[in-house]
PDB file of C-alpha atoms in Angstrom:
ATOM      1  CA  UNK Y   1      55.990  47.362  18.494  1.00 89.00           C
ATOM      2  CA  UNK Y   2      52.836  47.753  16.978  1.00 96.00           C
ATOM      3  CA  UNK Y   3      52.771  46.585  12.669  1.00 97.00           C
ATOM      4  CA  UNK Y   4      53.800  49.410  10.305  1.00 98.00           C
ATOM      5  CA  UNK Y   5      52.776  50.492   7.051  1.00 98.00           C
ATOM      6  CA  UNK Y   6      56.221  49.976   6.083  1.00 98.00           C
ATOM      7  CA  UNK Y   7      56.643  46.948   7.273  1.00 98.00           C
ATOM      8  CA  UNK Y   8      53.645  45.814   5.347  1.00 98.00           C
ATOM      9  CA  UNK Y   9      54.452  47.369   2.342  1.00 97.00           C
ATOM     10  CA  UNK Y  10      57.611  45.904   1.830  1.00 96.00           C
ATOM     11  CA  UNK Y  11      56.929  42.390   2.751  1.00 97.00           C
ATOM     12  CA  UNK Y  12      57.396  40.033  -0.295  1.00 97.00           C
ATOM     13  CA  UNK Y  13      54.025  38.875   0.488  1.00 98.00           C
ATOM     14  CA  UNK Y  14      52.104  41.775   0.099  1.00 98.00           C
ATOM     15  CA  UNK Y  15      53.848  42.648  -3.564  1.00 97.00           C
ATOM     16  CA  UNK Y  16      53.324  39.154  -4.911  1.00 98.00           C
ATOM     17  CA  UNK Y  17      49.729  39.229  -3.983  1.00 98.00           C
ATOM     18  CA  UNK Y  18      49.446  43.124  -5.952  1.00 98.00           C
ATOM     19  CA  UNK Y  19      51.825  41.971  -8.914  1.00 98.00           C
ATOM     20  CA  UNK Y  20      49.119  38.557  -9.172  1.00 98.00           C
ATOM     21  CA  UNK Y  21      45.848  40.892  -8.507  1.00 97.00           C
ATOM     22  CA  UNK Y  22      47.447  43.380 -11.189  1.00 96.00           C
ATOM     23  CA  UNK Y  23      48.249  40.853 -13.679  1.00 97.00           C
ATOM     24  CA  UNK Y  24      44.664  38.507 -13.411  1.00 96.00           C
ATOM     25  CA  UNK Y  25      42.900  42.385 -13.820  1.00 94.00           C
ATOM     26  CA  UNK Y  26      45.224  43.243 -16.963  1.00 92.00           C
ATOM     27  CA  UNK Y  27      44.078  40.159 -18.815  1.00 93.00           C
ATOM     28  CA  UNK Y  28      40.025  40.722 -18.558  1.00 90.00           C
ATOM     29  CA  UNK Y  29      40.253  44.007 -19.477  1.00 87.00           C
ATOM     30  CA  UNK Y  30      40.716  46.597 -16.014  1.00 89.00           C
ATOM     31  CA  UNK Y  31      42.266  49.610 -15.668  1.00 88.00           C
ATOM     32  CA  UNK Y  32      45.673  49.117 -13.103  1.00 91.00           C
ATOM     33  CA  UNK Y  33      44.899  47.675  -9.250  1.00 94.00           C
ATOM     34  CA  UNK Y  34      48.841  47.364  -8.511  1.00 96.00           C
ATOM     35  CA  UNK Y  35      51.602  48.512  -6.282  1.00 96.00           C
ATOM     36  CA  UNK Y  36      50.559  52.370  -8.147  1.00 95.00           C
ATOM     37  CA  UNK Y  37      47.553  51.912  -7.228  1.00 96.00           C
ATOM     38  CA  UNK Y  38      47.762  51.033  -3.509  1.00 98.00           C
ATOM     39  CA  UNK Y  39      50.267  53.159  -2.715  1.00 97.00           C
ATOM     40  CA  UNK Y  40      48.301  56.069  -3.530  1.00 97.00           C
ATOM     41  CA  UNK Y  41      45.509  54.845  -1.882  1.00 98.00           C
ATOM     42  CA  UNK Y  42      47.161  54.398   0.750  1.00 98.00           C
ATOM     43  CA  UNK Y  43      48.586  57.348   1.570  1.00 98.00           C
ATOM     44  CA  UNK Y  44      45.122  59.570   0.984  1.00 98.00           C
ATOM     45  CA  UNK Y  45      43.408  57.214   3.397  1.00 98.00           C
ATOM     46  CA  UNK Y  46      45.883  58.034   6.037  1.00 98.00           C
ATOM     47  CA  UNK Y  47      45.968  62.095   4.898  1.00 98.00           C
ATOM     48  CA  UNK Y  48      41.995  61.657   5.054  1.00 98.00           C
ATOM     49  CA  UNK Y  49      41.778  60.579   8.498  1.00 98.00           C
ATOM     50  CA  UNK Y  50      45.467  62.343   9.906  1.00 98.00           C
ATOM     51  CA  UNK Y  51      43.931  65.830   8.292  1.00 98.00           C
ATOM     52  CA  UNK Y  52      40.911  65.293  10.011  1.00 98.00           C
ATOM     53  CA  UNK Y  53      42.986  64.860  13.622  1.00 98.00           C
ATOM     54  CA  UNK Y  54      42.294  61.166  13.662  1.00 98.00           C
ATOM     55  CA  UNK Y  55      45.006  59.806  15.652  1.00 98.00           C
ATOM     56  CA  UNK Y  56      48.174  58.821  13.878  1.00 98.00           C
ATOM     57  CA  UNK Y  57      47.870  54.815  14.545  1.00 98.00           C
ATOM     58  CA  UNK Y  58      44.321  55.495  13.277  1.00 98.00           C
ATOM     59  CA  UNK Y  59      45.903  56.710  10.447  1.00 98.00           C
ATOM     60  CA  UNK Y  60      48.072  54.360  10.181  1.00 98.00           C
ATOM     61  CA  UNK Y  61      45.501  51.383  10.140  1.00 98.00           C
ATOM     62  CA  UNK Y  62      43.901  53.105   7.465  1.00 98.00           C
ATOM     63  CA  UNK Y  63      47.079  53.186   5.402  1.00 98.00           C
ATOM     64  CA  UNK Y  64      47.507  49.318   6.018  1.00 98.00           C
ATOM     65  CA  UNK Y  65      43.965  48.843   4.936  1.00 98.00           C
ATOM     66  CA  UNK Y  66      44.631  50.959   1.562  1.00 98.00           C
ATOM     67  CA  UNK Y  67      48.420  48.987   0.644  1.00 98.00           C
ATOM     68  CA  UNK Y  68      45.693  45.381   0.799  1.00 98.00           C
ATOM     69  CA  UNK Y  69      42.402  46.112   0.123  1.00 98.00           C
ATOM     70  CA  UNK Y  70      42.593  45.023  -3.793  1.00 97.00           C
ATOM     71  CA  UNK Y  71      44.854  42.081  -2.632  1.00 98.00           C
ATOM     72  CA  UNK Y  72      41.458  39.260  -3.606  1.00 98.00           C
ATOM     73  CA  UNK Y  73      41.612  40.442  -7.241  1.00 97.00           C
ATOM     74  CA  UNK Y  74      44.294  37.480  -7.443  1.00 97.00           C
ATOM     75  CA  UNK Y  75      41.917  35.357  -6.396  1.00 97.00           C
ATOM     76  CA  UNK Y  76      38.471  37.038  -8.757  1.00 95.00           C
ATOM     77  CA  UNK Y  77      36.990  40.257  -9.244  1.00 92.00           C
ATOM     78  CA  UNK Y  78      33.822  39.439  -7.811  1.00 91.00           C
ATOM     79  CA  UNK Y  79      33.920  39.705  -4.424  1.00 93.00           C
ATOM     80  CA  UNK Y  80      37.771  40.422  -4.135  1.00 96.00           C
ATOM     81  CA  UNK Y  81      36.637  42.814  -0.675  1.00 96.00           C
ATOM     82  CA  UNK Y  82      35.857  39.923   0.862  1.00 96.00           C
ATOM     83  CA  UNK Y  83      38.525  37.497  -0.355  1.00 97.00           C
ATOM     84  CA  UNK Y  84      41.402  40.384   0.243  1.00 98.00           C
ATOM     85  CA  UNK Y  85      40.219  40.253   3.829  1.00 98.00           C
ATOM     86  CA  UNK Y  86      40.688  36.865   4.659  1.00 98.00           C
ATOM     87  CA  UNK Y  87      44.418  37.305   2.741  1.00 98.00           C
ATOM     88  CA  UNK Y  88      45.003  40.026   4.622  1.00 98.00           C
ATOM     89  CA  UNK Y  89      44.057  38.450   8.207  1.00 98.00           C
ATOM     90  CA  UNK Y  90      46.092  35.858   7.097  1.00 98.00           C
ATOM     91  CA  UNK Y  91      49.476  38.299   5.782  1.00 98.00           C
ATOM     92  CA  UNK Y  92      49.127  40.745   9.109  1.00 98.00           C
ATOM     93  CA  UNK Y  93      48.819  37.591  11.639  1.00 97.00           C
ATOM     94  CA  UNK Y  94      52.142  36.652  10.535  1.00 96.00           C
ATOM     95  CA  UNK Y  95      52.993  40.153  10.916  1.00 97.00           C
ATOM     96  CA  UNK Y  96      52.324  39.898  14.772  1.00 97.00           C
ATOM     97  CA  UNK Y  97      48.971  42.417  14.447  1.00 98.00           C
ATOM     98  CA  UNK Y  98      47.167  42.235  17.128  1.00 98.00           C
ATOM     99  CA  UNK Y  99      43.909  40.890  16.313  1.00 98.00           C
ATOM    100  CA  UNK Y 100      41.675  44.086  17.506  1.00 98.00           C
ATOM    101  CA  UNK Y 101      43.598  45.991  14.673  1.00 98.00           C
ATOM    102  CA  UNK Y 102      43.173  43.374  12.070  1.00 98.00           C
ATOM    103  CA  UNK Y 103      39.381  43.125  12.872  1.00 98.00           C
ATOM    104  CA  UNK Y 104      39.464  46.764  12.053  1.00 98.00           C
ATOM    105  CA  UNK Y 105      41.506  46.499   8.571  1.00 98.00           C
ATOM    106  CA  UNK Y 106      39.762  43.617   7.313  1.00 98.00           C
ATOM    107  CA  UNK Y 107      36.109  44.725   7.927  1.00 98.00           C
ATOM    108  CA  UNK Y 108      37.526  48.291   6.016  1.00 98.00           C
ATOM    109  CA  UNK Y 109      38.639  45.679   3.229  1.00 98.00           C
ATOM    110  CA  UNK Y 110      35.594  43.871   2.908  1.00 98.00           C
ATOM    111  CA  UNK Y 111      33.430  47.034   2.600  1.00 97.00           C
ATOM    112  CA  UNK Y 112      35.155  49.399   0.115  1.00 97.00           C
ATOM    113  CA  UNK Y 113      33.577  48.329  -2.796  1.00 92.00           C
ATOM    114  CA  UNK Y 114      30.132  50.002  -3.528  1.00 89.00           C
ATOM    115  CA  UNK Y 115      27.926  47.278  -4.794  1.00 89.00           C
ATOM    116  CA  UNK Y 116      28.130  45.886  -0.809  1.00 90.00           C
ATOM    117  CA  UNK Y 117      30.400  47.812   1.238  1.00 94.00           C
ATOM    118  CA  UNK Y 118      29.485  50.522   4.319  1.00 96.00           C
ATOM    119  CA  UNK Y 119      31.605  53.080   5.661  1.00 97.00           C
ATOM    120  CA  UNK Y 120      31.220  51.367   8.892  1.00 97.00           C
ATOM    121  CA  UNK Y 121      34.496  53.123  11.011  1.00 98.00           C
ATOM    122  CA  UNK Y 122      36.338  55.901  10.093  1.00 98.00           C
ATOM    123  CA  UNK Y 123      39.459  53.937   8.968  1.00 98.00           C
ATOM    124  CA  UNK Y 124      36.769  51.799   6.456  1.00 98.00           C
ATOM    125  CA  UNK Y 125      35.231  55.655   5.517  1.00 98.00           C
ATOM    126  CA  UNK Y 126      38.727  56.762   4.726  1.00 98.00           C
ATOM    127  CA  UNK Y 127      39.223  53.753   2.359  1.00 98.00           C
ATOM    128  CA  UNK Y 128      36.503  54.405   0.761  1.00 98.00           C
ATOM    129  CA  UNK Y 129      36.989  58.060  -0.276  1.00 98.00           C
ATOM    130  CA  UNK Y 130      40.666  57.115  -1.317  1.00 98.00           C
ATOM    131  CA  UNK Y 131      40.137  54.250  -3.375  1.00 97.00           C
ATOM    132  CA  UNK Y 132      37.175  56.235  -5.381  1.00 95.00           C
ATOM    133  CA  UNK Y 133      39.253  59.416  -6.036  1.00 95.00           C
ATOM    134  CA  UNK Y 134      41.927  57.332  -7.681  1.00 94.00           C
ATOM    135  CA  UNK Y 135      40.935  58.075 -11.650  1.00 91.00           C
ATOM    136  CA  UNK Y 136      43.870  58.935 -13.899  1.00 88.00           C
ATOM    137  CA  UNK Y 137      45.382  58.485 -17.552  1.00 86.00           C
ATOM    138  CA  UNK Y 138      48.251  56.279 -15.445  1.00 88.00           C
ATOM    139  CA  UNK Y 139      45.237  53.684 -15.048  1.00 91.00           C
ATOM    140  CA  UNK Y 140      44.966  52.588 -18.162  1.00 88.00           C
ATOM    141  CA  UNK Y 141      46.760  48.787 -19.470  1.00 84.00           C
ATOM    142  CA  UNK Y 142      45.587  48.944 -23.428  1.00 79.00           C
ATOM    143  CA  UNK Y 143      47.868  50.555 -25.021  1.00 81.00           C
ATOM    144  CA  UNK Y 144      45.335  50.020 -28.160  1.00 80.00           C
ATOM    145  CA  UNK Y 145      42.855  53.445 -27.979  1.00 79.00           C
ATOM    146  CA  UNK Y 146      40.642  50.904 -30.613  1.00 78.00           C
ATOM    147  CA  UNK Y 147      39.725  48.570 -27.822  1.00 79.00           C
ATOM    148  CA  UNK Y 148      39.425  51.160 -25.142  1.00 80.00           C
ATOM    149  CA  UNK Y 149      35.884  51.123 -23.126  1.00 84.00           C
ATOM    150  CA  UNK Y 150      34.517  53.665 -21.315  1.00 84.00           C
ATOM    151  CA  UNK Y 151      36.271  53.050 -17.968  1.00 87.00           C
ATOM    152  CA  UNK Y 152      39.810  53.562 -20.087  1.00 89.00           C
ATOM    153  CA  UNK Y 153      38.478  56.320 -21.966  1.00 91.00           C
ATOM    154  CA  UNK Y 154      37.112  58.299 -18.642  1.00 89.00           C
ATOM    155  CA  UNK Y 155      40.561  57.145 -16.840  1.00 90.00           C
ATOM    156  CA  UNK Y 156      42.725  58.786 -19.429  1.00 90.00           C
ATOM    157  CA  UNK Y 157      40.940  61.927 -19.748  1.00 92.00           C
ATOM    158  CA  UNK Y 158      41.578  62.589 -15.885  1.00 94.00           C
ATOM    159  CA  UNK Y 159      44.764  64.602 -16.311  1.00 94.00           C
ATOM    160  CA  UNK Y 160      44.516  65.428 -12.449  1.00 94.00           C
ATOM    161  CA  UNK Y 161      42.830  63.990  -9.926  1.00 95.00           C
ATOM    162  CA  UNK Y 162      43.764  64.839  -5.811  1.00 95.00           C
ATOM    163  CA  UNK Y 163      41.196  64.492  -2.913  1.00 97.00           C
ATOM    164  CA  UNK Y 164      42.005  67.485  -0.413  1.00 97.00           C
ATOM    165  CA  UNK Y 165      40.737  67.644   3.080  1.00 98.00           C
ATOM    166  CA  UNK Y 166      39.744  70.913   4.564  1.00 97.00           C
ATOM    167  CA  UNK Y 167      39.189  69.972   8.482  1.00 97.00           C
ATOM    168  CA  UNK Y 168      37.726  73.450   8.965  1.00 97.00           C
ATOM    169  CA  UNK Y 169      35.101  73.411   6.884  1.00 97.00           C
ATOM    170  CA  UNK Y 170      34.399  69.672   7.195  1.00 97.00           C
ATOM    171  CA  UNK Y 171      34.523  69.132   3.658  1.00 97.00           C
ATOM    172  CA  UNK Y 172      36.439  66.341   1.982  1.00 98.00           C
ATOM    173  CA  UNK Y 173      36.659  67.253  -1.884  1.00 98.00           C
ATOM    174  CA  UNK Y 174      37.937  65.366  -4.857  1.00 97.00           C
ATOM    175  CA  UNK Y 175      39.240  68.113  -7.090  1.00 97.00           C
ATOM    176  CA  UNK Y 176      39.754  66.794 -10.932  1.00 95.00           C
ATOM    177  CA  UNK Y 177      40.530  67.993 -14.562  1.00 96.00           C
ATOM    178  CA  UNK Y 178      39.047  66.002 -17.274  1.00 95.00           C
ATOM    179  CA  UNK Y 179      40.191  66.939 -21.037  1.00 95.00           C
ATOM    180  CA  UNK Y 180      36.414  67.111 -22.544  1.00 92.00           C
ATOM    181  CA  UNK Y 181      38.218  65.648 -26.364  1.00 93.00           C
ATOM    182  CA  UNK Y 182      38.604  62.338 -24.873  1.00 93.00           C
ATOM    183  CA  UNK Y 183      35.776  61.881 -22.424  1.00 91.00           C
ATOM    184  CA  UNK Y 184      32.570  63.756 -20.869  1.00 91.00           C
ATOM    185  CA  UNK Y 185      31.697  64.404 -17.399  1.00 90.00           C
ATOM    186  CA  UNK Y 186      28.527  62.680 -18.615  1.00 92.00           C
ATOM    187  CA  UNK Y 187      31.152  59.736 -18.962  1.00 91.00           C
ATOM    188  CA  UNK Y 188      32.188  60.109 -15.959  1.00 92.00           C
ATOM    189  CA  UNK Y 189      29.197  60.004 -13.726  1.00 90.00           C
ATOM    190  CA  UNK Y 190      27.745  57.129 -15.956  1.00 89.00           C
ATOM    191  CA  UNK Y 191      30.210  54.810 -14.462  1.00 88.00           C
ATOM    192  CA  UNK Y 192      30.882  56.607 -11.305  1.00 90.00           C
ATOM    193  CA  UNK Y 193      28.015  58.098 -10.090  1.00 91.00           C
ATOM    194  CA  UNK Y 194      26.889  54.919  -7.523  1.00 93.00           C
ATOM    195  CA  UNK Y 195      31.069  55.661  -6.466  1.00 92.00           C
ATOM    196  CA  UNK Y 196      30.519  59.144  -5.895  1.00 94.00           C
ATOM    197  CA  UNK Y 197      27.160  58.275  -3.469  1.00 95.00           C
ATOM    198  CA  UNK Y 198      29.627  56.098  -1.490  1.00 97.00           C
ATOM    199  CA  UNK Y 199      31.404  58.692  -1.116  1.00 97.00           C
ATOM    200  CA  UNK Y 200      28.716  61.342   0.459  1.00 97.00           C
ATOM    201  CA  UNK Y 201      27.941  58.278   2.796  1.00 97.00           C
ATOM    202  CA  UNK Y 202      31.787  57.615   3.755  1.00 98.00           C
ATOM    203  CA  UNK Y 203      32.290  61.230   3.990  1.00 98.00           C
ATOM    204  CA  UNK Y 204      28.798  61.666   6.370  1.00 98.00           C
ATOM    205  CA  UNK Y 205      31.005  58.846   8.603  1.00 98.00           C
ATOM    206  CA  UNK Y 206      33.711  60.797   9.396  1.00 98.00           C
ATOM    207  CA  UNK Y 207      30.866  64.095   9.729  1.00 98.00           C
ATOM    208  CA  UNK Y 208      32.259  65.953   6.808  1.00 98.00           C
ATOM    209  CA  UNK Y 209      30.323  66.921   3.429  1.00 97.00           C
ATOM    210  CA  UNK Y 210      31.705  65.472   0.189  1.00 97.00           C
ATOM    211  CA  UNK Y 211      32.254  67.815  -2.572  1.00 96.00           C
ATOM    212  CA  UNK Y 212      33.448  67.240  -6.188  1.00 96.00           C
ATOM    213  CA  UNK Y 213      34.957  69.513  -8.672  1.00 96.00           C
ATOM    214  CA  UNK Y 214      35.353  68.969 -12.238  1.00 95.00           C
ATOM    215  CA  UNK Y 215      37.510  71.716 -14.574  1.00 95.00           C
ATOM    216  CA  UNK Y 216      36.965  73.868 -11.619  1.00 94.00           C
ATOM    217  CA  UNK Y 217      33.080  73.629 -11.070  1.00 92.00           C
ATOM    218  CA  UNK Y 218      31.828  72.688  -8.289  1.00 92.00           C
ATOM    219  CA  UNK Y 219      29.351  69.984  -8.473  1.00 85.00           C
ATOM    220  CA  UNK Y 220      26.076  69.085  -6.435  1.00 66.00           C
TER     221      UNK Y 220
END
């Protein structure tokens, strides 16, 4: 029987590693990279790719790839794609993967983050887009709004955030509301605009357009 997402998201393993990469994040400053945040990752990387008639084990590689790829943030921040793959290889060989599907869910791990990553297969292009539309209040670790920078202060003014695939039109969009008293969409893009180019590219990978919507305008 082929390695489930279930199976890998319950394994003891894989929530020590989040808990650790959670916790090491907390303490320098970052917004949450937990069980939250991998779950819903996740799931929209397998919606991405099942929406788009991907097969389901497609799908379903993609969703394994989105429960581990911030697993090397226990490790460091820099370069955590790269370190999360090789804990990964290691966590779904135990698993009894077989190593043509690991190849796939480590290279999407060691490519999601934009200062080196490529959408280089549709399961790595569907990581991408879900790991980028994750921006919400529920992100945020300081409590203290005094020592919030502008990554907390753009994360909690995201009130809603959902990335919606229409197959028909080919469009992959991530549709958000942003409460203007707390942060700007000039906020926004000035810490996620080279995110947002990732996305057109990841998008272009699975031959969709990427379009974003902020308080209901549509954005270009």
């Amino acid at each position: 029987m082929p390695v489930s997402i279930q199976q890998v998201r319950e394994h003891p393993t894989t929530l020590a590693y989040l808990n650790a990469a959670n916790e090491n994040l907390r303490q320098i400053g970052y917004t949450e990279h937990g069980v939250r945040h991998a779950t819903r990752v996740s799931k929209a990387a397998h919606r991405v790719l099942t929406g788009l008639g991907y097969p389901e084990r497609e799908g379903e590689l993609a969703a394994i790839a989105g429960m581990l790829h911030d697993i090397g943030n226990l490790i460091n921040r820099q370069l955590h794609g790269q370190t999360g793959a090789m804990l990964a290889k290691e966590l779904l060989g135990e698993l009894g993967m077989e190593l043509s599907e690991i190849l796939v869910i480590i290279c999407a791990i060691g490519n999601h983050e934009e200062e080196y990553g490529h959408a280089t297969s549709a399961v790595a292009a569907a990581l991408i887009l879900a790991d980028k539309a994750d921006v919400h209040l529920s992100r945020v670790h300081e409590p203290d709004p005094a020592k919030h920078d502008i990554h907390d202060r753009v994360n909690l003014a995201v009130t809603r955030s959902t990335l919606e695939v229409l197959a028909d039109e080919r469009r992959i969009v991530l549709n958000m509301t942003i409460d203007a008293s707390i942060a700007t969409v000039m906020d926004y893009f000035a810490i996620f605009l080279s995110r947002m180019v990732m996305c057109r590219s990841a998008a272009a990978r699975l031959q969709c357009k990427f379009g974003l919507v902020i308080n209901g305008t549509e954005l270009e």
